[in-house]
Coordinates of C-alpha atoms and ligand atoms in Angstrom, one line a residue:
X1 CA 114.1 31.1 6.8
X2 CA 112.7 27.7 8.1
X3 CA 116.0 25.2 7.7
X4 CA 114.2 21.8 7.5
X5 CA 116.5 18.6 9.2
X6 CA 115.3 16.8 6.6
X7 CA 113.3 16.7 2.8
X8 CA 112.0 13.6 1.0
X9 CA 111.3 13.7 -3.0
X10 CA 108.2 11.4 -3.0
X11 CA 105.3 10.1 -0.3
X12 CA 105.6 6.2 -1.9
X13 CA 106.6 3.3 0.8
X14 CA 110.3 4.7 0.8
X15 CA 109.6 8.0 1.6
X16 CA 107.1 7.5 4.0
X17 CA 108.9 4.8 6.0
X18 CA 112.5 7.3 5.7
X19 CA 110.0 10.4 6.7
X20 CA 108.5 7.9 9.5
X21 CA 111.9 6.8 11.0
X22 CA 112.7 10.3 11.1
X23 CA 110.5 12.2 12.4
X24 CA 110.0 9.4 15.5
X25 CA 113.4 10.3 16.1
X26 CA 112.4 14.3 17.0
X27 CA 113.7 15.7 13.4
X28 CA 112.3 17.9 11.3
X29 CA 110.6 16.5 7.7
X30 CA 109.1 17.5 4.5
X31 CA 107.8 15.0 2.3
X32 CA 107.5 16.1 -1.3
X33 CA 105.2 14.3 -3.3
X34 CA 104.0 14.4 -7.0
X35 CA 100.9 13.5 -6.7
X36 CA 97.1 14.6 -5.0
X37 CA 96.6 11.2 -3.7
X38 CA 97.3 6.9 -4.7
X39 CA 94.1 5.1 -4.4
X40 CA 95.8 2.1 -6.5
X41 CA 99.7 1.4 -6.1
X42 CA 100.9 -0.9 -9.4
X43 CA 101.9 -3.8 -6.6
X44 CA 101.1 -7.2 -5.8
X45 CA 101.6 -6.8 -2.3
X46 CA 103.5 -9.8 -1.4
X47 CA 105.9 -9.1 1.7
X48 CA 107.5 -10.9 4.5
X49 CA 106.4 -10.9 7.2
X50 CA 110.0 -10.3 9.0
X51 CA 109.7 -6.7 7.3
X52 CA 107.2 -5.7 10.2
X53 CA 110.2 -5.2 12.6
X54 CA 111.3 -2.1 10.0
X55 CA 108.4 -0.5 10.1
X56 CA 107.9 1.6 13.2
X57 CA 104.2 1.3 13.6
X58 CA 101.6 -1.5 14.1
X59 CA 100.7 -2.4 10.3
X60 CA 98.3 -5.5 11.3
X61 CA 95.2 -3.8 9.8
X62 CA 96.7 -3.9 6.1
X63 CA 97.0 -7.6 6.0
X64 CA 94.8 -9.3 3.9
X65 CA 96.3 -12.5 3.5
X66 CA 98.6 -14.6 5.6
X67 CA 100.0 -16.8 3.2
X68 CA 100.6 -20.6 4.1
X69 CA 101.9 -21.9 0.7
X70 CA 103.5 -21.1 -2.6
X71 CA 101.4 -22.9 -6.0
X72 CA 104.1 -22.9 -8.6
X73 CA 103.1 -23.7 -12.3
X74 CA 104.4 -24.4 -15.6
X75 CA 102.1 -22.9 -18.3
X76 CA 99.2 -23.4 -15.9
X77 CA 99.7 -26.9 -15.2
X78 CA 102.4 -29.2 -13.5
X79 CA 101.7 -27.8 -10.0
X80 CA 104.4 -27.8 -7.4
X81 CA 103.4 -26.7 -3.9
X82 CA 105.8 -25.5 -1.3
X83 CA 104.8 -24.6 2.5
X84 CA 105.8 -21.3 3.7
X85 CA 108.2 -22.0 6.8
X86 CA 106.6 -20.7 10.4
X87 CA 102.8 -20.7 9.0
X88 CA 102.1 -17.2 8.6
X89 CA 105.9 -15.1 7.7
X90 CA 105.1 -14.3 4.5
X91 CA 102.1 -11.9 4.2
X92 CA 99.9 -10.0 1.1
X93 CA 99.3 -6.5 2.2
X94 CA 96.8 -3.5 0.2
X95 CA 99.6 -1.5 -0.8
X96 CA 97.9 1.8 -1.1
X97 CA 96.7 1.0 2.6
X98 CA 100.1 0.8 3.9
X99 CA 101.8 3.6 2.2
X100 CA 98.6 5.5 3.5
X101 CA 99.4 3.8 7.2
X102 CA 102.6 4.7 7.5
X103 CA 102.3 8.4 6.2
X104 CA 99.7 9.5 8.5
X105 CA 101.4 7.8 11.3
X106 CA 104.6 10.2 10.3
X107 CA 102.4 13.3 10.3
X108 CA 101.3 12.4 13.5
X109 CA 104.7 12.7 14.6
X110 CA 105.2 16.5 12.8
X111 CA 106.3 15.3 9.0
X112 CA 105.2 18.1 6.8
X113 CA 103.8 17.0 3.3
X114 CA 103.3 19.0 0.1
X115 CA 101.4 17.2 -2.2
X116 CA 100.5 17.9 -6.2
X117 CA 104.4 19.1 -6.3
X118 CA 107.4 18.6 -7.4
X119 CA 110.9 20.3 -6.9
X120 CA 111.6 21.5 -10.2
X121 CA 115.0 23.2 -9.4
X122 CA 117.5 22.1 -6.6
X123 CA 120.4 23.8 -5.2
X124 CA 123.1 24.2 -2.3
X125 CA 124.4 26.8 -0.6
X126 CA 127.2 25.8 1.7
X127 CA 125.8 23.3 3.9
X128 CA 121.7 23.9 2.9
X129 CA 119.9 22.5 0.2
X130 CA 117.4 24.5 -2.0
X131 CA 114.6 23.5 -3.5
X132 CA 112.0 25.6 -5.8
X133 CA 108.9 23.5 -6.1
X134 CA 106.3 23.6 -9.1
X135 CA 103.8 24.9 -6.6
X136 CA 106.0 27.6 -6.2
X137 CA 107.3 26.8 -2.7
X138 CA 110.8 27.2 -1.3
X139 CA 111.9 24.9 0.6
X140 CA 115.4 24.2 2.5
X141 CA 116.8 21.6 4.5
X142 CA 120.0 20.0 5.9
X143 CA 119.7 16.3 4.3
X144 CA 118.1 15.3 1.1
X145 CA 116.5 11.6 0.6
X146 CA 115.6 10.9 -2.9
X147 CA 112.4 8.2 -3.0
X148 CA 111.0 8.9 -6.2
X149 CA 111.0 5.5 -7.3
X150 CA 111.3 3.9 -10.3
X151 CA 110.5 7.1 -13.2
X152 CA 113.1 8.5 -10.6
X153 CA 114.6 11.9 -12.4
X154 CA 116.5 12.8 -9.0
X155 CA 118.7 9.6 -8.9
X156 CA 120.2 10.4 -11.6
X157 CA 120.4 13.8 -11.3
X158 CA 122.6 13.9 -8.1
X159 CA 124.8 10.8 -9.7
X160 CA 123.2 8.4 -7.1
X161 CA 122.8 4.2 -8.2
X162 CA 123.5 3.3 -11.5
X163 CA 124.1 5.9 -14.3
X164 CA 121.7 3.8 -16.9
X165 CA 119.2 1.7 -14.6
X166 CA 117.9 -1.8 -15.8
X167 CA 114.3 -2.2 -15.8
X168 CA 111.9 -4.7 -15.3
X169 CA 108.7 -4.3 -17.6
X170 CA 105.5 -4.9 -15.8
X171 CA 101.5 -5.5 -16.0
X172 CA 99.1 -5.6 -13.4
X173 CA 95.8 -5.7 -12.7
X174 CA 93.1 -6.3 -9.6
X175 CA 89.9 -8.8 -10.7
X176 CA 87.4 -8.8 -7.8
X177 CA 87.0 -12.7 -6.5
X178 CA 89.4 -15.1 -6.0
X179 CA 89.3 -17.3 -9.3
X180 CA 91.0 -20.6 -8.2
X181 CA 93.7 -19.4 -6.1
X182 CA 93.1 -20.6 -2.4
X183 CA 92.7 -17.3 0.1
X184 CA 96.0 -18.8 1.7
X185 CA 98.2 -19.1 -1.1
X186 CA 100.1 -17.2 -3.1
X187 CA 100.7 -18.2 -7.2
X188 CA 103.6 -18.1 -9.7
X189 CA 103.5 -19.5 -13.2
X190 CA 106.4 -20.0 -15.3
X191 CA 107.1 -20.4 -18.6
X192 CA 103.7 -18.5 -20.5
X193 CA 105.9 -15.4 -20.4
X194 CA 108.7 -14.5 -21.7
X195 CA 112.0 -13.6 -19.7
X196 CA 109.9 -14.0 -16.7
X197 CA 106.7 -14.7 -14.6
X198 CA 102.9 -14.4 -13.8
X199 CA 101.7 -14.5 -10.6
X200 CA 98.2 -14.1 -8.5
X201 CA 98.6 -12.6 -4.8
X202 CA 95.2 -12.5 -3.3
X203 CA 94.1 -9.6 -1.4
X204 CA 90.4 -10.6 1.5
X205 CA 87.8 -10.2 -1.7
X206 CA 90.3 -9.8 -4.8
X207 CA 93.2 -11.2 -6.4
X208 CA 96.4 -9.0 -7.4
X209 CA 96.9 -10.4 -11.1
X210 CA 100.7 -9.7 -12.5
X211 CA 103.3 -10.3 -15.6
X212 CA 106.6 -9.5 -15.1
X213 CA 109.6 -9.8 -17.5
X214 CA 113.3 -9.1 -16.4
X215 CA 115.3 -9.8 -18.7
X216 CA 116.4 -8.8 -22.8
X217 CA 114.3 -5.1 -22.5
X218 CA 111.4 -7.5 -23.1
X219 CA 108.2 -5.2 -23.5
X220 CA 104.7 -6.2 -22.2
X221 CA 103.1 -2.8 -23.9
X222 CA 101.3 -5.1 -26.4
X223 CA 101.0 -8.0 -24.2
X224 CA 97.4 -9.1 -23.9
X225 CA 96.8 -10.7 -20.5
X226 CA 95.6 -13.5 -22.8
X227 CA 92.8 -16.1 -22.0
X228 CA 95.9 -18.6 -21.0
X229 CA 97.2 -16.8 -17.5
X230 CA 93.5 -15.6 -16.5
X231 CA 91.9 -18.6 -17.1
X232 CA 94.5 -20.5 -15.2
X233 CA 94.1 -18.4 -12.1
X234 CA 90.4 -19.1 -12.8
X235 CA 88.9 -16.1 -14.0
X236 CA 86.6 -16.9 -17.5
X237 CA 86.0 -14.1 -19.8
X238 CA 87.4 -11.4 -17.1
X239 CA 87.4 -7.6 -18.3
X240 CA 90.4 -5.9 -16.5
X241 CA 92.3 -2.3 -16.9
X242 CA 96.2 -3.1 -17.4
X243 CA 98.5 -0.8 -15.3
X244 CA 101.9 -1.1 -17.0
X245 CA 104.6 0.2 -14.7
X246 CA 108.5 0.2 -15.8
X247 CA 110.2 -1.3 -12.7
X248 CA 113.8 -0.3 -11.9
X249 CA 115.7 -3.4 -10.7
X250 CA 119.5 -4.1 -8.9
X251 CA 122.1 -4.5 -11.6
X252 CA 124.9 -3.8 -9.3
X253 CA 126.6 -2.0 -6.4
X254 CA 126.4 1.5 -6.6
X255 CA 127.1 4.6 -4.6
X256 CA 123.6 5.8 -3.1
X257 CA 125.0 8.5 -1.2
X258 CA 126.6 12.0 -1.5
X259 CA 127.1 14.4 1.4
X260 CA 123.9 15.3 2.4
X261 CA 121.7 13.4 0.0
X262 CA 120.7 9.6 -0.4
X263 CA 118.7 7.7 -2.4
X264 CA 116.1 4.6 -0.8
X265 CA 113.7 2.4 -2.8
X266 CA 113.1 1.4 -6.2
X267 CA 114.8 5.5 -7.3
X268 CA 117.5 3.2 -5.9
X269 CA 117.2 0.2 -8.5
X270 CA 117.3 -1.8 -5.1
X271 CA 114.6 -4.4 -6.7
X272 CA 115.1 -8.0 -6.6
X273 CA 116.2 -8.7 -9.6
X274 CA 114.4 -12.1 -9.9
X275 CA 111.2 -12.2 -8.3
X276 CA 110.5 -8.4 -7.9
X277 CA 110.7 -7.7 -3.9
X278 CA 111.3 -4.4 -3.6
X279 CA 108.9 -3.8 -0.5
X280 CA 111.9 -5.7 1.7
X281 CA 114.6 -3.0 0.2
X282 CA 112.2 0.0 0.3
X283 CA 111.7 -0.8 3.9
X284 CA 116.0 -1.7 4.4
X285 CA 117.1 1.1 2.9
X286 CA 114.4 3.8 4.6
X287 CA 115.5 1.9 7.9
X288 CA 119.5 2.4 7.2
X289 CA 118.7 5.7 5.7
X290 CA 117.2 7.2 8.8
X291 CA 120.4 5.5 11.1
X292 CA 123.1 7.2 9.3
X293 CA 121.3 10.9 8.5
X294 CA 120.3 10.5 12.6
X295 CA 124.2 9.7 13.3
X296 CA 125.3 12.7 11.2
X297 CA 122.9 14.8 12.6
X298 CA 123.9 13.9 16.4
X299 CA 127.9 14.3 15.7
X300 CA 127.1 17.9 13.1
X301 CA 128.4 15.5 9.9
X302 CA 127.3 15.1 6.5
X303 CA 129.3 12.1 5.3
X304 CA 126.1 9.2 5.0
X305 CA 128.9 6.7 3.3
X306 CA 127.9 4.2 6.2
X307 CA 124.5 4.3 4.4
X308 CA 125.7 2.5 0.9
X309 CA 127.9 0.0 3.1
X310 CA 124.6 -1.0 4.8
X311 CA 122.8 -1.4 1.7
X312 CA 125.6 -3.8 0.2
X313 CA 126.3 -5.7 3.2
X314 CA 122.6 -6.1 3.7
X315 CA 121.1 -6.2 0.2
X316 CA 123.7 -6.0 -2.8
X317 CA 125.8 -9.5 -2.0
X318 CA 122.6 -11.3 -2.2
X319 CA 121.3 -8.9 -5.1
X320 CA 124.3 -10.2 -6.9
X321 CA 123.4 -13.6 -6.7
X322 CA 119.8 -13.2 -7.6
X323 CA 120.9 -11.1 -10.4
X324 CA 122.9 -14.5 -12.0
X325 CA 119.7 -16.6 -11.2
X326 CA 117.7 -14.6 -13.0
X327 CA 120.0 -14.8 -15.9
X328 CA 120.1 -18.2 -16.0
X329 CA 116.6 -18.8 -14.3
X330 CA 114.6 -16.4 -17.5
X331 CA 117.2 -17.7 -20.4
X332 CA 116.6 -20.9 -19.7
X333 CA 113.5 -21.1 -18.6
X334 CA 112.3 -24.6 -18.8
X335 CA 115.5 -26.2 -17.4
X336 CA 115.1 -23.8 -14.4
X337 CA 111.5 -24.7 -13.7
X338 CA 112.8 -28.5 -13.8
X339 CA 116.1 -27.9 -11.3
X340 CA 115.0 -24.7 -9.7
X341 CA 111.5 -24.9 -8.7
X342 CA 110.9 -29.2 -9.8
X343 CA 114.1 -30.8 -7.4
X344 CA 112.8 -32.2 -4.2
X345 CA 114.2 -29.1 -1.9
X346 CA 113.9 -25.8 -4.7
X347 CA 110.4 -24.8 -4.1
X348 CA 111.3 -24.8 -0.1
X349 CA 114.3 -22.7 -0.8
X350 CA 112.2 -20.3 -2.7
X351 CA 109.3 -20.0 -0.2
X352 CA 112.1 -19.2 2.7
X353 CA 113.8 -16.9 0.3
X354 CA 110.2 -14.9 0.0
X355 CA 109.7 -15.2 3.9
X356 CA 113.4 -13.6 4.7
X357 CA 114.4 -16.9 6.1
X358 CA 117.4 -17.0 3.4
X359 CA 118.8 -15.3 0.6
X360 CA 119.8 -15.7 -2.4
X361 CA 123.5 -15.9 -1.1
X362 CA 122.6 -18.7 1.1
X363 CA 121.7 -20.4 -1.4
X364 CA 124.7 -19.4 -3.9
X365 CA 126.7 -21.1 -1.3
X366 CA 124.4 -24.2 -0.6
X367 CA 125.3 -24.8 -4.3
X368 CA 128.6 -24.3 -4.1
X369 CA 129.1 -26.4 -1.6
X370 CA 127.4 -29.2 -2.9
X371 CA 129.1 -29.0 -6.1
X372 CA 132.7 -29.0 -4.0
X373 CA 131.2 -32.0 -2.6
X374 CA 130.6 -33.9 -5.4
X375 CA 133.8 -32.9 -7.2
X376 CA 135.2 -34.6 -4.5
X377 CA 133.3 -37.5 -3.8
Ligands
FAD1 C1 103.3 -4.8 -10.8 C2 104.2 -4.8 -9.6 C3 104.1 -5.7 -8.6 C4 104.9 -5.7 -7.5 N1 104.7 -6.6 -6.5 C5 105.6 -6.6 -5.4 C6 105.4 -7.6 -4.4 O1 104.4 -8.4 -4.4 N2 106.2 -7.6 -3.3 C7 107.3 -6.7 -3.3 O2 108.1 -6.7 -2.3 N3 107.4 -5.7 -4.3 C8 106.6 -5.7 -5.3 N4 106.8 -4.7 -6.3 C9 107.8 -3.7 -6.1 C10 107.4 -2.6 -5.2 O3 106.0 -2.2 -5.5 C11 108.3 -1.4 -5.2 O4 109.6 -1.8 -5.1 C12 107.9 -0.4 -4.2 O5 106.7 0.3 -4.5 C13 109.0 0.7 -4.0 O6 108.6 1.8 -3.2 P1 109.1 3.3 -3.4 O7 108.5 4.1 -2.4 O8 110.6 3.2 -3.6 O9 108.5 3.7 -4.8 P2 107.0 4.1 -5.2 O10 106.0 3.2 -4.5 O11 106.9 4.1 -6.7 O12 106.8 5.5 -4.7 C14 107.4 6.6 -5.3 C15 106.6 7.9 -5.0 O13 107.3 9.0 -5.5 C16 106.3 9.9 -6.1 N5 107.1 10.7 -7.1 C17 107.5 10.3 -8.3 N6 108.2 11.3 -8.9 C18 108.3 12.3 -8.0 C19 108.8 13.6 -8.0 N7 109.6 14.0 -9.1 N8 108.7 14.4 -6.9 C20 107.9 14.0 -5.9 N9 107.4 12.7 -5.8 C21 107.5 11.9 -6.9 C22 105.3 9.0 -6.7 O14 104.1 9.6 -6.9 C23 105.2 7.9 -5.6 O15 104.3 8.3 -4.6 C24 105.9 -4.7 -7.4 C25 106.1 -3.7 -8.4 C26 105.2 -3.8 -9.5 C27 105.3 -2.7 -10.5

């Protein structure tokens, strides 16, 4: 009976990247994934470029835009502009490209993939995990990493993240051409949605087109991407096929491990709660996933607590704080465009925030301290 070190639910960026890590380090993989193949992932692509140095492979062919500004709008109009610090860290990638990238690059290095399946029954016996796939494979391993992102059935399952997840509804679209939107910029408009944000991320010949709404349950399923937010990226009369995708977001530190099993990714509601990065925890999380299954591997343990520790320390505080902007931010939406994205130093903070340079609890305590300040001035 083949024992693998290691099997993945789902081939998406946080599999991939955990299968990647893993098998680089001389450990045996099997990546389970649903489906044939992913010619269009529901994603605007937008990631900093700080995130390279957790990937373990060259991804420079998958960058289509090296952004060197942010374009923030209110209903369109009442443009606010904000350079990205360092000229090129925050970059727009073709997402189906680099999930592509990075899983050939771990078969390269002996991952095994089933594709088309699913496991439809998991057990353990002892120390070994048991899994009977729809495709009527067996397959066993030592660890199990859950990446089935955000329709994740195995998160819950295995009593991993939060018991009910919060989700972000989403609508996306690709419109060849770049309508208005400058081939260096990336754009977010406030205020013609509800609970959240447009945006337009362009790819070399095309333009990622996105709603998002975060707050309230606040569906986009009858949502028309309406003449207002496609005409003000530029495109007149556009026809476009809506991809609606419900994205799990962080609504609080949770346990993501068991002995033996993890969860990484979006199945791990590790989504920014405010502005939808979830490539930066997708990549964390597969990076800290790989450290702590590695160390237990080495010293013949199972105990992966070290891996939700990492993902707190290194994600959840400033989660936490994004999670109360949003609140506030989406409520209150007008009044945040005016102090949040309007004051002389907001748009900065957020273009620093989307190039890694800071996080939200950087800013938190940027705040904090300035109202101290004042209270005693
Ligand atoms: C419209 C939209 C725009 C976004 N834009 C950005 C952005 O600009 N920047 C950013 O940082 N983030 C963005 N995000 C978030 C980002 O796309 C996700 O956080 C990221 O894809 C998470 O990767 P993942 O591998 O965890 O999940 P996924 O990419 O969803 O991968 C999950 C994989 O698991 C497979 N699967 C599902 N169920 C099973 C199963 N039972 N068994 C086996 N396999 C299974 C799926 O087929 C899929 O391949 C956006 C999200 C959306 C919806």
């Amino acid at each position: 009976m083949k024992v693998f070190d290691i099997a993945i639910f789902g081939g998406g960026l946080s599999g991939s990247s955990t299968a990647l890590n893993l098998s680089k380090k001389g450990y045996s993989v099997v990546v389970i994934e649903k489906q044939q193949k992913r010619d269009l992932v529901s994603c605007a692509g937008g990631m900093a470029a700080s995130m390279a140095d957790f990937i373990s492979t060259d991804i420079t062919s998958v960058i289509e835009t090296k952004v060197k500004s942010v374009h923030f709008t209110w209903k369109s109009s009442d443009k606010v502009i904000a350079d990205i610090p360092g000229g090129s860290s925050f970059w727009v990638v073709r997402r189906e490209k680099l999930d592509k990238l990075i899983l050939e690059e771990a078969l390269k290095y002996g991952t095994t993939i089933i594709r088309a399946s699913e496991a439809i029954s998991i057990n353990k016996s002892g120390e070994v995990w048991n899994f009977v796939c729809s495709d009527e494979t067996i397959i066993h391993s030592k660890f199990l990493v859950i990446a089935d992102g955000s329709e994740s059935k195995w998160a819950s399952y295995l009593n991993l993240g939060p018991k009910k997840p919060k989700y972000a509804k989403t609508l996306a679209i690709r419109l060849e051409g770049l309508g208005n939107i400058s081939k260096d910029s990336v754009r977010f408009d406030f205020g013609s949605i509800k609970y959240g944000f447009a945006w337009a991320f362009p790819l070399k010949d095309s333009v990622n087109i996105g709603l998002g709404t975060f707050i309230g349950n606040h569906g986009l399923e009858n949502y028309e991407l309406n003449k207002g937010i496609i005409d003000g990226f530029g495109f007149i009369d556009s026809k476009y096929k809506p991809m609606h995708k419900k994205l799990r977001i962080w609504s609080g530190i949770y346990k993501l491990n068991h002995e033996n099993a993890l969860v990484v990714g979006d199945a791990a509601s590790l989504c920014d709660p405010f502005l939808a990065e979830g490539i930066r925890p997708a990549l964390i999380s597969s990076f800290y996933a790989a450290e702590c299954i590695d160390k237990c591997l080495i010293s013949n343990t199972s105990n992966l607590d070290e891996y939700s520790q990492a993902m707190t320390n290194n994600w959840g505080k400033s989660m936490a704080w994004g999670k109360r902007i949003a609140n506030v931010f989406y409520r209150f939406p007008k009044t945040g465009y005016k102090l949040g994205v309007k004051r002389k130093t907001a748009p900065q903070r957020i273009a620093q925030i989307l190039s890694g340079e800071m996080n939200y609890s950087d800013i938190a305590k940027r705040v904090i301290k300035r109202l101290i300040f004042r209270s005693q001035s």
